[in-house]
CSV table of C-alpha atoms in Angstrom, one decimal:
chain,number,residue,atom,x,y,z
A,1,MET,CA,-36.8,305.2,22.3
A,2,ALA,CA,-36.2,308.9,23.1
A,3,GLU,CA,-38.6,311.2,25.3
A,4,GLY,CA,-41.4,308.6,24.9
A,5,LYS,CA,-41.2,308.5,21.1
A,6,LEU,CA,-40.7,305.3,19.1
A,7,PHE,CA,-37.9,305.5,16.6
A,8,ALA,CA,-37.7,302.3,14.7
A,9,GLY,CA,-36.5,303.1,11.2
A,10,HIS,CA,-34.3,300.0,10.9
A,11,ALA,CA,-37.0,297.7,12.0
A,12,VAL,CA,-39.5,299.5,9.6
A,13,LYS,CA,-37.1,299.0,6.7
A,14,ARG,CA,-36.6,295.4,7.4
A,15,LEU,CA,-40.5,295.0,7.4
A,16,ARG,CA,-40.7,296.8,4.1
A,17,ARG,CA,-37.9,294.8,2.4
A,18,ALA,CA,-39.5,291.5,3.7
A,19,SER,CA,-42.9,292.6,2.3
A,20,GLY,CA,-41.1,293.3,-1.3
A,21,LEU,CA,-42.2,296.8,-1.2
A,22,THR,CA,-40.7,300.2,-2.1
A,23,GLN,CA,-40.9,303.1,-0.1
A,24,ALA,CA,-43.4,304.9,-2.2
A,25,ALA,CA,-45.8,301.6,-2.1
A,26,MET,CA,-45.6,301.2,1.8
A,27,ALA,CA,-46.1,304.9,2.1
A,28,GLU,CA,-49.2,304.9,0.0
A,29,ALA,CA,-50.6,302.0,2.2
A,30,LEU,CA,-50.2,303.4,5.4
A,31,GLY,CA,-51.7,306.9,4.1
A,32,VAL,CA,-48.5,309.1,4.5
A,33,SER,CA,-46.3,310.7,2.0
A,34,ALA,CA,-43.1,309.1,0.5
A,35,SER,CA,-40.9,311.9,1.9
A,36,TYR,CA,-42.2,311.5,5.3
A,37,PHE,CA,-42.0,307.7,5.3
A,38,ASN,CA,-38.4,308.3,4.2
A,39,LEU,CA,-37.7,310.2,7.3
A,40,ILE,CA,-39.3,307.6,9.4
A,41,GLU,CA,-36.9,305.0,8.1
A,42,ARG,CA,-33.9,307.5,8.5
A,43,ASN,CA,-34.9,307.7,12.1
A,44,GLN,CA,-35.6,311.6,11.8
A,45,ARG,CA,-39.3,311.1,12.6
A,46,PRO,CA,-40.9,308.9,15.0
A,47,LEU,CA,-43.5,306.3,14.4
A,48,THR,CA,-46.9,307.6,15.5
A,49,ALA,CA,-49.6,305.2,17.2
A,50,PRO,CA,-52.0,305.7,14.2
A,51,ILE,CA,-49.2,304.6,11.7
A,52,LEU,CA,-48.3,301.7,14.1
A,53,LEU,CA,-51.7,300.5,14.2
A,54,ARG,CA,-52.3,300.6,10.4
A,55,MET,CA,-48.9,298.6,10.0
A,56,ALA,CA,-50.1,296.0,12.4
A,57,GLU,CA,-53.4,295.5,10.6
A,58,ARG,CA,-51.8,295.5,7.2
A,59,TYR,CA,-48.7,293.4,7.6
A,60,ASP,CA,-48.3,290.0,9.6
A,61,PHE,CA,-46.1,291.2,12.5
A,62,ASP,CA,-46.1,291.9,16.2
A,63,PRO,CA,-45.7,295.8,16.8
A,64,ARG,CA,-43.5,294.9,19.9
A,65,ARG,CA,-40.8,294.0,17.4
A,66,LEU,CA,-40.4,297.6,16.5
A,67,GLY,CA,-39.7,298.8,20.1
A,68,GLY,CA,-38.5,295.6,21.8
A,69,ALA,CA,-35.9,293.2,20.3
A,70,THR,CA,-33.2,295.4,18.6
A,71,SER,CA,-29.9,294.3,17.1
A,72,GLY,CA,-27.6,292.6,19.4
A,73,GLY,CA,-30.2,292.7,22.1
A,74,GLY,CA,-30.3,296.4,22.6
A,75,VAL,CA,-28.4,299.0,24.3
A,76,GLU,CA,-27.7,297.0,27.5
A,77,ALA,CA,-26.7,293.8,25.7
A,78,ILE,CA,-24.2,295.8,23.7
A,79,ARG,CA,-22.7,297.6,26.5
A,80,ARG,CA,-22.2,294.3,28.4
A,81,ARG,CA,-20.4,292.9,25.5
A,82,LEU,CA,-18.2,296.0,25.5
A,83,ALA,CA,-17.5,295.7,29.1
A,84,ASP,CA,-14.9,293.0,28.0
A,85,PRO,CA,-11.5,293.9,29.0
A,86,MET,CA,-10.3,294.1,25.4
A,87,PHE,CA,-12.4,297.2,25.3
A,88,ALA,CA,-11.3,298.9,28.6
A,89,ASP,CA,-9.3,301.5,26.9
A,90,LEU,CA,-12.1,302.9,24.6
A,91,GLU,CA,-14.4,304.2,27.0
A,92,ILE,CA,-17.4,304.1,24.8
A,93,GLU,CA,-20.4,306.0,26.5
A,94,ARG,CA,-23.9,304.8,26.4
A,95,SER,CA,-24.8,307.6,23.9
A,96,GLU,CA,-22.4,306.3,21.3
A,97,VAL,CA,-24.0,302.9,21.6
A,98,GLU,CA,-27.6,304.5,21.1
A,99,GLU,CA,-26.2,306.3,18.0
A,100,TRP,CA,-24.6,303.0,16.7
A,101,LEU,CA,-27.7,301.3,17.0
A,102,SER,CA,-29.8,304.1,15.4
A,103,ALA,CA,-27.5,304.4,12.3
A,104,ALA,CA,-26.1,301.1,11.7
A,105,PRO,CA,-28.1,298.2,13.2
A,106,GLY,CA,-26.6,295.6,10.9
A,107,GLY,CA,-23.3,296.5,11.9
A,108,VAL,CA,-24.3,296.3,15.4
A,109,GLU,CA,-25.8,292.8,14.9
A,110,ALA,CA,-22.7,291.7,13.1
A,111,PHE,CA,-20.3,292.7,16.0
A,112,ALA,CA,-22.6,291.1,18.5
A,113,ARG,CA,-22.5,287.9,16.6
A,114,LEU,CA,-18.8,287.9,16.1
A,115,PHE,CA,-18.1,288.7,19.8
A,116,ASP,CA,-20.5,285.9,20.9
A,117,ALA,CA,-18.7,283.5,18.7
A,118,GLY,CA,-15.4,284.6,20.1
A,119,ALA,CA,-16.6,284.7,23.8
A,120,GLY,CA,-14.4,287.8,24.7
A,121,ALA,CA,-10.9,288.4,25.1
A,122,GLY,CA,-8.5,285.6,24.5
A,123,ALA,CA,-11.1,283.0,23.9
A,124,GLN,CA,-11.1,280.3,21.2
A,125,MET,CA,-14.3,279.9,19.3
A,126,PRO,CA,-15.6,276.4,20.3
A,127,ILE,CA,-16.3,274.0,17.3
A,128,ALA,CA,-19.7,273.3,18.4
A,129,LEU,CA,-20.7,277.1,18.5
A,130,ASP,CA,-20.5,277.3,14.6
A,131,THR,CA,-23.5,274.9,14.3
A,132,VAL,CA,-25.6,275.7,17.4
A,133,ALA,CA,-25.4,279.6,17.2
A,134,PRO,CA,-27.1,279.9,14.0
A,135,VAL,CA,-29.7,277.3,14.8
A,136,ARG,CA,-30.6,279.3,18.0
A,137,GLY,CA,-30.7,282.6,16.0
A,138,GLU,CA,-33.1,281.1,13.5
A,139,ILE,CA,-35.3,279.7,16.3
A,140,GLU,CA,-35.4,283.2,18.0
A,141,ARG,CA,-36.0,285.0,14.8
A,142,TRP,CA,-39.3,283.0,14.5
A,143,ARG,CA,-39.7,283.7,18.3
A,144,ASN,CA,-39.9,279.6,18.6
A,145,HIS,CA,-43.3,279.9,16.9
A,146,PHE,CA,-43.7,278.4,13.3
A,147,PRO,CA,-47.2,279.0,12.1
A,148,ASP,CA,-47.5,276.7,9.2
A,149,LEU,CA,-46.1,273.7,11.5
A,150,GLU,CA,-48.5,274.8,14.1
A,151,ALA,CA,-51.5,275.0,11.9
A,152,PHE,CA,-50.6,271.4,10.5
A,153,ALA,CA,-50.3,269.8,13.9
A,154,GLU,CA,-53.5,271.5,15.2
A,155,THR,CA,-55.4,270.0,12.2
A,156,LEU,CA,-53.9,266.5,12.7
A,157,SER,CA,-54.6,266.4,16.4
A,158,ASP,CA,-58.0,267.5,15.9
A,159,GLU,CA,-58.7,264.6,13.4
A,160,LEU,CA,-57.0,262.1,15.6
A,161,ARG,CA,-58.8,263.0,18.6
A,162,MET,CA,-62.3,262.7,16.6
A,163,GLY,CA,-61.6,258.9,16.3
A,164,SER,CA,-60.4,258.5,19.9
A,165,GLY,CA,-60.0,260.3,23.1
A,166,ASP,CA,-56.8,258.7,23.8
A,167,LEU,CA,-54.2,260.6,21.8
A,168,TYR,CA,-51.2,258.1,22.3
A,169,GLY,CA,-53.6,255.2,20.9
A,170,ALA,CA,-54.7,257.1,17.9
A,171,ILE,CA,-51.1,258.0,17.0
A,172,ALA,CA,-50.1,254.4,17.4
A,173,GLU,CA,-53.2,253.4,15.0
A,174,ARG,CA,-52.3,256.1,12.5
A,175,LEU,CA,-48.6,255.0,12.5
A,176,ARG,CA,-49.9,251.3,12.1
A,177,VAL,CA,-52.5,251.8,9.4
A,178,THR,CA,-50.9,254.7,7.4
A,179,HIS,CA,-47.2,254.0,7.6
A,180,GLN,CA,-47.1,250.2,8.5
A,181,LEU,CA,-45.3,250.9,11.7
A,182,SER,CA,-46.0,249.4,15.2
A,183,ILE,CA,-45.1,250.6,18.5
A,184,ARG,CA,-43.3,248.1,20.7
A,185,ILE,CA,-42.2,248.6,24.3
A,186,LEU,CA,-38.9,246.9,25.0
A,187,PRO,CA,-37.1,245.9,28.1
A,188,VAL,CA,-34.3,248.0,29.0
A,189,ASP,CA,-31.8,245.1,28.7
A,190,VAL,CA,-32.7,244.8,25.1
A,191,MET,CA,-32.2,248.7,24.4
A,192,PRO,CA,-29.3,249.5,26.7
A,193,GLY,CA,-28.5,253.3,26.5
A,194,THR,CA,-31.5,253.7,23.9
A,195,LEU,CA,-35.0,255.2,24.6
A,196,ARG,CA,-36.3,255.3,21.2
A,197,ARG,CA,-35.2,253.6,17.9
A,198,LEU,CA,-36.9,253.3,14.4
A,199,ASP,CA,-36.4,249.7,13.2
A,200,LEU,CA,-37.3,249.7,9.5
A,201,HIS,CA,-36.5,246.2,8.9
A,202,ALA,CA,-39.0,245.0,11.4
A,203,ARG,CA,-41.3,248.1,10.7
A,204,GLN,CA,-41.4,249.0,14.5
A,205,LEU,CA,-40.9,252.1,16.5
A,206,GLN,CA,-39.2,250.6,19.5
A,207,LEU,CA,-39.6,252.5,22.8
A,208,SER,CA,-37.6,251.7,26.1
A,209,GLU,CA,-39.9,250.6,29.1
A,210,LEU,CA,-37.9,253.5,31.0
A,211,LEU,CA,-40.0,256.0,29.4
A,212,ASP,CA,-42.9,257.4,31.4
A,213,PRO,CA,-46.4,258.0,29.6
A,214,ALA,CA,-45.6,261.6,28.7
A,215,SER,CA,-42.4,260.7,27.2
A,216,ARG,CA,-44.0,257.7,25.3
A,217,LEU,CA,-46.6,260.1,23.8
A,218,PHE,CA,-44.0,262.7,22.8
A,219,SER,CA,-41.8,260.0,21.0
A,220,ALA,CA,-45.0,258.6,19.1
A,221,ALA,CA,-45.7,262.2,18.1
A,222,PHE,CA,-42.2,262.8,17.2
A,223,GLN,CA,-42.0,260.0,14.7
A,224,LEU,CA,-45.4,260.8,13.2
A,225,GLY,CA,-43.8,264.4,12.5
A,226,GLN,CA,-40.9,262.9,10.8
A,227,LEU,CA,-43.4,261.2,8.5
A,228,GLU,CA,-46.2,263.3,8.1
A,229,ALA,CA,-44.7,267.1,8.5
A,230,LYS,CA,-41.7,266.4,6.3
A,231,ASP,CA,-42.5,269.0,3.8
A,232,GLU,CA,-43.2,272.0,6.5
A,233,ILE,CA,-40.2,271.1,8.2
A,234,GLU,CA,-38.1,271.0,5.2
A,235,ALA,CA,-39.3,274.3,3.9
A,236,LEU,CA,-38.4,275.9,7.0
A,237,ILE,CA,-34.8,274.4,6.9
A,238,ARG,CA,-34.4,275.8,3.3
A,239,GLY,CA,-35.6,279.1,4.4
A,240,ALA,CA,-32.8,279.2,7.2
A,241,ASN,CA,-30.2,278.6,4.5
A,242,PHE,CA,-27.5,277.2,7.0
A,243,ALA,CA,-23.9,277.0,6.1
A,244,ASP,CA,-23.5,273.4,7.1
A,245,ARG,CA,-25.5,270.2,7.6
A,246,VAL,CA,-25.0,269.7,11.1
A,247,SER,CA,-27.0,273.0,11.8
A,248,GLU,CA,-29.7,271.7,9.5
A,249,ARG,CA,-29.9,268.6,11.6
A,250,LEU,CA,-30.0,270.3,14.8
A,251,TYR,CA,-32.9,272.6,13.4
A,252,ARG,CA,-34.7,269.6,12.0
A,253,ARG,CA,-34.6,267.9,15.4
A,254,HIS,CA,-36.0,271.0,17.1
A,255,LEU,CA,-38.8,271.4,14.5
A,256,THR,CA,-39.8,267.9,14.9
A,257,SER,CA,-40.0,268.3,18.7
A,258,SER,CA,-42.0,271.5,18.2
A,259,PHE,CA,-44.4,269.6,15.9
A,260,ALA,CA,-44.8,266.8,18.5
A,261,ALA,CA,-45.4,269.4,21.4
A,262,SER,CA,-48.0,271.0,19.2
A,263,LEU,CA,-49.6,267.8,18.3
A,264,MET,CA,-49.9,267.0,22.3
A,265,MET,CA,-51.0,270.5,23.2
A,266,PRO,CA,-52.7,272.0,20.0
A,267,TYR,CA,-52.4,275.8,20.1
A,268,ASP,CA,-56.0,277.0,20.4
A,269,ARG,CA,-57.0,274.4,23.0
A,270,PHE,CA,-53.7,274.8,24.8
A,271,LEU,CA,-54.2,278.7,25.0
A,272,ARG,CA,-57.7,278.4,26.3
A,273,ALA,CA,-56.4,276.0,28.9
A,274,CYS,CA,-53.8,278.5,30.0
A,275,GLU,CA,-56.2,281.2,30.2
A,276,ALA,CA,-58.8,279.4,32.1
A,277,THR,CA,-56.3,277.8,34.5
A,278,GLY,CA,-54.3,280.9,35.0
A,279,TYR,CA,-51.2,279.1,33.2
A,280,ASP,CA,-51.2,276.6,36.1
A,281,VAL,CA,-48.3,274.4,34.7
A,282,GLU,CA,-49.1,271.5,37.0
A,283,LEU,CA,-52.5,271.3,36.0
A,284,LEU,CA,-51.6,271.8,32.3
A,285,GLN,CA,-49.3,268.9,32.6
A,286,ARG,CA,-52.3,266.6,33.8
A,287,ARG,CA,-54.8,267.8,31.1
A,288,PHE,CA,-52.4,267.5,28.1
A,289,GLY,CA,-50.5,264.4,29.5
A,290,ALA,CA,-47.3,266.3,29.2
A,291,GLY,CA,-44.1,266.7,31.4
A,292,PHE,CA,-43.2,269.8,33.2
A,293,GLU,CA,-40.4,270.6,30.7
A,294,GLN,CA,-42.7,270.0,27.8
A,295,VAL,CA,-45.3,272.6,29.1
A,296,ALA,CA,-42.7,274.9,30.0
A,297,HIS,CA,-41.2,275.0,26.4
A,298,ARG,CA,-44.7,275.2,25.0
A,299,LEU,CA,-45.5,278.4,26.9
A,300,THR,CA,-42.6,280.1,24.9
A,301,THR,CA,-44.3,279.3,21.8
A,302,LEU,CA,-47.7,281.3,22.0
A,303,SER,CA,-47.2,284.0,19.4
A,304,ARG,CA,-49.8,283.3,16.9
A,305,VAL,CA,-51.0,286.5,15.3
A,306,GLY,CA,-54.1,287.5,16.7
A,307,SER,CA,-54.1,284.9,19.5
A,308,ARG,CA,-51.1,285.5,21.4
A,309,GLY,CA,-50.5,284.1,24.8
A,310,LEU,CA,-48.5,285.8,27.6
A,311,PRO,CA,-44.7,286.0,26.8
A,312,PHE,CA,-42.8,283.5,28.6
A,313,PHE,CA,-39.3,282.7,28.5
A,314,MET,CA,-37.5,279.3,29.5
A,315,LEU,CA,-33.9,278.4,30.7
A,316,ARG,CA,-32.7,274.8,31.6
A,317,ILE,CA,-29.5,274.6,33.7
A,318,ASP,CA,-27.5,271.9,35.6
A,319,ARG,CA,-26.1,272.2,39.0
A,320,ALA,CA,-23.0,273.8,37.6
A,321,GLY,CA,-25.1,276.5,36.1
A,322,GLN,CA,-24.4,275.6,32.5
A,323,VAL,CA,-27.3,276.3,30.2
A,324,SER,CA,-28.6,273.4,27.8
A,325,LYS,CA,-31.7,275.1,26.7
A,326,ARG,CA,-32.7,278.8,26.3
A,327,TYR,CA,-35.8,280.3,24.7
A,328,ALA,CA,-36.5,283.8,24.8
A,329,GLY,CA,-39.7,283.6,22.9
A,330,ALA,CA,-41.5,287.0,22.9
A,331,SER,CA,-40.3,288.2,26.3
A,332,ALA,CA,-37.0,289.6,25.1
A,333,SER,CA,-35.6,288.9,28.6
A,334,PRO,CA,-31.9,289.7,29.6
A,335,LEU,CA,-32.2,286.5,31.8
A,336,VAL,CA,-32.1,284.3,28.9
A,337,GLU,CA,-29.5,286.1,26.7
A,338,ALA,CA,-27.0,286.8,29.4
A,339,ASP,CA,-23.9,284.4,29.6
A,340,GLY,CA,-23.8,284.4,33.3
A,341,ARG,CA,-26.6,284.1,36.1
A,342,CYS,CA,-27.0,285.3,39.6
A,343,PRO,CA,-26.9,282.4,42.4
A,344,LEU,CA,-29.7,284.7,44.1
A,345,TRP,CA,-32.1,283.6,41.3
A,346,ASP,CA,-34.1,280.7,42.7
A,347,VAL,CA,-33.6,278.7,39.6
A,348,HIS,CA,-30.3,277.7,41.2
A,349,ALA,CA,-32.1,277.1,44.6
A,350,ALA,CA,-34.6,274.6,43.0
A,351,PHE,CA,-32.0,271.7,43.1
A,352,ASP,CA,-32.2,272.1,47.1
A,353,ARG,CA,-36.0,271.3,46.9
A,354,PRO,CA,-36.5,268.5,44.0
A,355,GLY,CA,-40.0,268.6,42.7
A,356,THR,CA,-41.2,271.9,44.3
A,357,LEU,CA,-42.3,275.0,42.1
A,358,MET,CA,-40.1,277.8,43.5
A,359,ARG,CA,-41.7,281.3,42.7
A,360,GLN,CA,-40.0,284.4,42.7
A,361,ILE,CA,-39.7,288.2,41.8
A,362,VAL,CA,-36.3,289.3,40.6
A,363,GLU,CA,-35.3,292.7,39.5
A,364,ILE,CA,-32.2,293.4,37.3
A,365,GLU,CA,-29.9,296.3,37.0
A,366,ASP,CA,-32.1,298.1,34.4
A,367,GLY,CA,-35.0,298.1,36.8
A,368,SER,CA,-37.0,295.5,35.0
A,369,ARG,CA,-38.8,293.2,37.2
A,370,TRP,CA,-39.5,289.4,36.4
A,371,PHE,CA,-41.9,286.9,37.8
A,372,THR,CA,-40.2,283.4,37.5
A,373,MET,CA,-41.1,279.8,38.2
A,374,SER,CA,-38.3,277.2,38.6
A,375,ARG,CA,-38.5,273.4,39.3
A,376,THR,CA,-36.2,270.4,38.9
A,377,VAL,CA,-36.8,267.8,36.2
A,378,SER,CA,-34.9,264.6,35.6
A,379,PRO,CA,-34.7,263.0,32.1
A,380,GLN,CA,-35.8,259.5,31.5
A,381,GLY,CA,-33.5,256.7,31.5
A,382,GLY,CA,-31.9,256.6,34.7
A,383,ARG,CA,-31.7,253.2,36.7
A,384,VAL,CA,-30.9,252.4,40.3
A,385,GLY,CA,-27.2,252.6,40.6
A,386,GLN,CA,-26.4,254.6,37.6
A,387,VAL,CA,-25.8,258.3,37.5
A,388,ARG,CA,-29.3,260.2,36.9
A,389,ALA,CA,-29.2,263.6,35.4
A,390,GLN,CA,-31.1,266.4,37.0
A,391,PHE,CA,-31.8,270.0,35.8
A,392,ALA,CA,-33.6,273.0,36.8
A,393,VAL,CA,-36.1,274.6,34.5
A,394,GLY,CA,-37.0,278.3,34.9
A,395,ILE,CA,-39.9,280.2,33.2
A,396,GLY,CA,-40.9,283.9,33.6
A,397,LEU,CA,-42.2,286.7,32.2
A,398,ASP,CA,-42.4,290.7,32.8
A,399,ALA,CA,-43.8,291.0,36.3
A,400,ALA,CA,-46.3,293.6,34.9
A,401,LEU,CA,-47.9,291.0,32.9
A,402,ALA,CA,-47.9,288.1,35.4
A,403,ALA,CA,-51.2,289.2,37.1
A,404,PRO,CA,-53.3,286.6,35.4
A,405,LEU,CA,-51.0,283.6,36.7
A,406,ALA,CA,-52.3,281.3,39.4
A,407,ALA,CA,-48.9,280.9,40.8
A,408,SER,CA,-48.7,284.8,41.3
A,409,ARG,CA,-51.3,285.2,43.7
A,410,GLY,CA,-50.1,286.6,46.9
A,411,PHE,CA,-47.4,288.4,45.3
A,412,ASP,CA,-47.4,292.2,45.0
A,413,LEU,CA,-46.2,292.5,41.4
A,414,LYS,CA,-46.0,296.2,41.2
A,415,LEU,CA,-44.4,297.4,44.5
A,416,GLY,CA,-43.6,294.1,46.5
A,417,ASN,CA,-40.2,293.3,47.3
A,418,ALA,CA,-38.0,291.7,44.5
A,419,THR,CA,-34.5,290.0,45.0
A,420,PRO,CA,-32.0,292.2,43.1
A,421,VAL,CA,-30.1,289.8,40.7
A,422,GLY,CA,-27.5,290.4,38.1
A,423,LEU,CA,-26.6,288.8,34.8
A,424,GLY,CA,-23.6,287.2,36.1
A,425,CYS,CA,-20.8,288.8,38.5
A,426,ARG,CA,-18.6,290.0,35.6
A,427,ALA,CA,-21.5,291.8,34.1
A,428,CYS,CA,-23.1,293.1,37.4
A,429,THR,CA,-22.2,296.3,39.1
A,430,ARG,CA,-24.3,296.0,42.3
A,431,ALA,CA,-21.8,297.2,45.0
A,432,ASP,CA,-23.4,295.7,48.0
A,433,CYS,CA,-23.7,292.0,46.9
A,434,PRO,CA,-22.3,289.8,49.6
A,435,GLN,CA,-22.8,286.8,47.1
A,436,ARG,CA,-20.2,288.3,44.7
A,437,ALA,CA,-17.7,285.9,43.2
A,438,ALA,CA,-15.9,288.0,40.9
A,439,PRO,CA,-15.5,291.8,40.3
A,440,PRO,CA,-17.4,293.3,37.2
A,441,SER,CA,-15.2,293.7,34.3
A,442,SER,CA,-16.1,297.2,33.5
A,443,ARG,CA,-15.1,298.6,36.7
A,444,VAL,CA,-11.6,299.3,38.3
A,445,LEU,CA,-10.8,297.7,41.7
A,446,VAL,CA,-10.3,300.0,44.6
A,447,PHE,CA,-8.3,298.7,47.6
A,448,ASN,CA,-8.4,300.0,51.1
A,449,GLU,CA,-6.2,298.0,53.4
A,450,ARG,CA,-8.0,299.5,56.5
A,451,GLU,CA,-11.6,298.5,55.7
A,452,ARG,CA,-13.4,295.3,54.6
A,453,GLY,CA,-16.9,295.9,53.3
A,454,VAL,CA,-19.8,293.4,52.7
A,455,SER,CA,-18.6,292.5,49.0
A,456,PRO,CA,-15.0,291.0,48.9
A,457,PHE,CA,-14.4,293.4,45.9
A,458,VAL,CA,-14.8,297.4,46.1
A,459,PHE,CA,-14.7,299.0,42.7
A,460,ALA,CA,-15.1,302.5,41.2
A,461,ALA,CA,-18.7,303.6,40.7
A,462,ASP,CA,-18.0,304.2,37.0
C-alpha cells in the first residue's frame, strides 16, 4: 500500500498465470487496455476499486489476497527476519524492504523460506523441518479450506443425517453395510497405548474406551474419509507436488482430519450456527458433538467463496510455549506466524485456570488489535497415575471484526484497553516491558551503572 492506493502487481500476475491467461486476455476481460494492465502488473499503476470488483466477480479468489498476505508474510515479517544478528551490519531500511517486495516478491519468498529453514544465525536445520514446513505452506496456501473436500463431506453428511439423527450411528452403519467394517470399543488393557486401530483381518475399526464421544465420532468420520474421500484427498496431494513421502503422509493425515471435521460440522450448517450463536464455541461444541479444539480448528476453515465466516486463527501451545499446531486461516495474523510469543498473552495464563475460557484484547507493535480466546485442552488417553498432556488453544481475529462474537460482549473493541504484547522478546522493541526476558536482537544494548529501569535491558531506540 502507498498513500491508500493498492499496488499488487505480483499478486495480479500470479492470478493471471494461475488462470492460464495472457495479459491481453485478462485486460480485455476486465475492460482495460493491455498497456494499462501491463502497468498494473509492474506496480506502476494501482488497482482501482472497479477493476478489483470485476476481478472478484470473474475469478475465484478472495480480494483480500491482493492486499493482505504478501511474500514472506509482508514487510514486518521480513524485517523481523532481518533483525537476526547475522544481518546486523547491513542496516537495511524499511523502504528497502518495501522496494524488494514490490520488485521481486518471488525472491523475498525464497529468502523467507530459506531463513525459516535455517532458523537464524548459527542454527542447524532440523531434519523434521524439511517435511513439516512444506506441509504447513501448502495448508496456508489453501487457507486451510479445501473446496472439493468440503463439498463432498457436506453432501455425505446430509445423506447420513437423512437416515438418522445420530451421526455416529449413521457412520457406523455406513461402515458396516458399505465397507464391511464394524466398530468395536475395546478395554484399555487390550489396546495399551493405542486409541484407534483398523484391524482388516477382523474387519473392525477398534477404538479405545478412553475416547470420549466427540473423539469416537471423529475417529469414525476419519475412517470413513480414508475410504470414501480417497480420490479428493489424493488429488490434493498430487497437486502439492511434495519432494518426499513423509510430507505426503503428513498432508494426507491433515486432509483426512479436515474431512472428518467437515463431516461432523458441515460447512453451511456450521456457518449458520456460528452466525446465529455469535460464534459461541462452547455452544457449538454441544450442538455438533465436538470438542473445543475441533471447533477451534473448524473456525479457521470458513473461507468458501461467497459464504465466508469470520477470519479466525488458531494456535496450540504447551506449558513451555512450544507450538504444536498453528493455522492462520484467512486472518494473516502475526501472532500465528511469529516464532516467539509474549507471556502477557492469556494463551499462557490459560494453564492457571484449566477449562476456563480466557478473553483478551491484545495489541502488537504494528498497532493491530486482536480479540483472542484461550482455553486448555487435554488429549484423550490419560489414566490415573500416568503423565497427562495438557495444551492451551488460542483462537482470535482482528478486533475490528469481533463485534458479532458473543464472547466479545462487554469489551470496547475500538477504544478499550488492550494488553501490549510482542512477538517474542527477541523480536519485540517495547522499551518499558517489565516481563522482558531478553533484549531485542535488532537493538544495541545501553548500560548505565547508575540507573536501573523497569526493564532489565536498556537499548538504543533504533
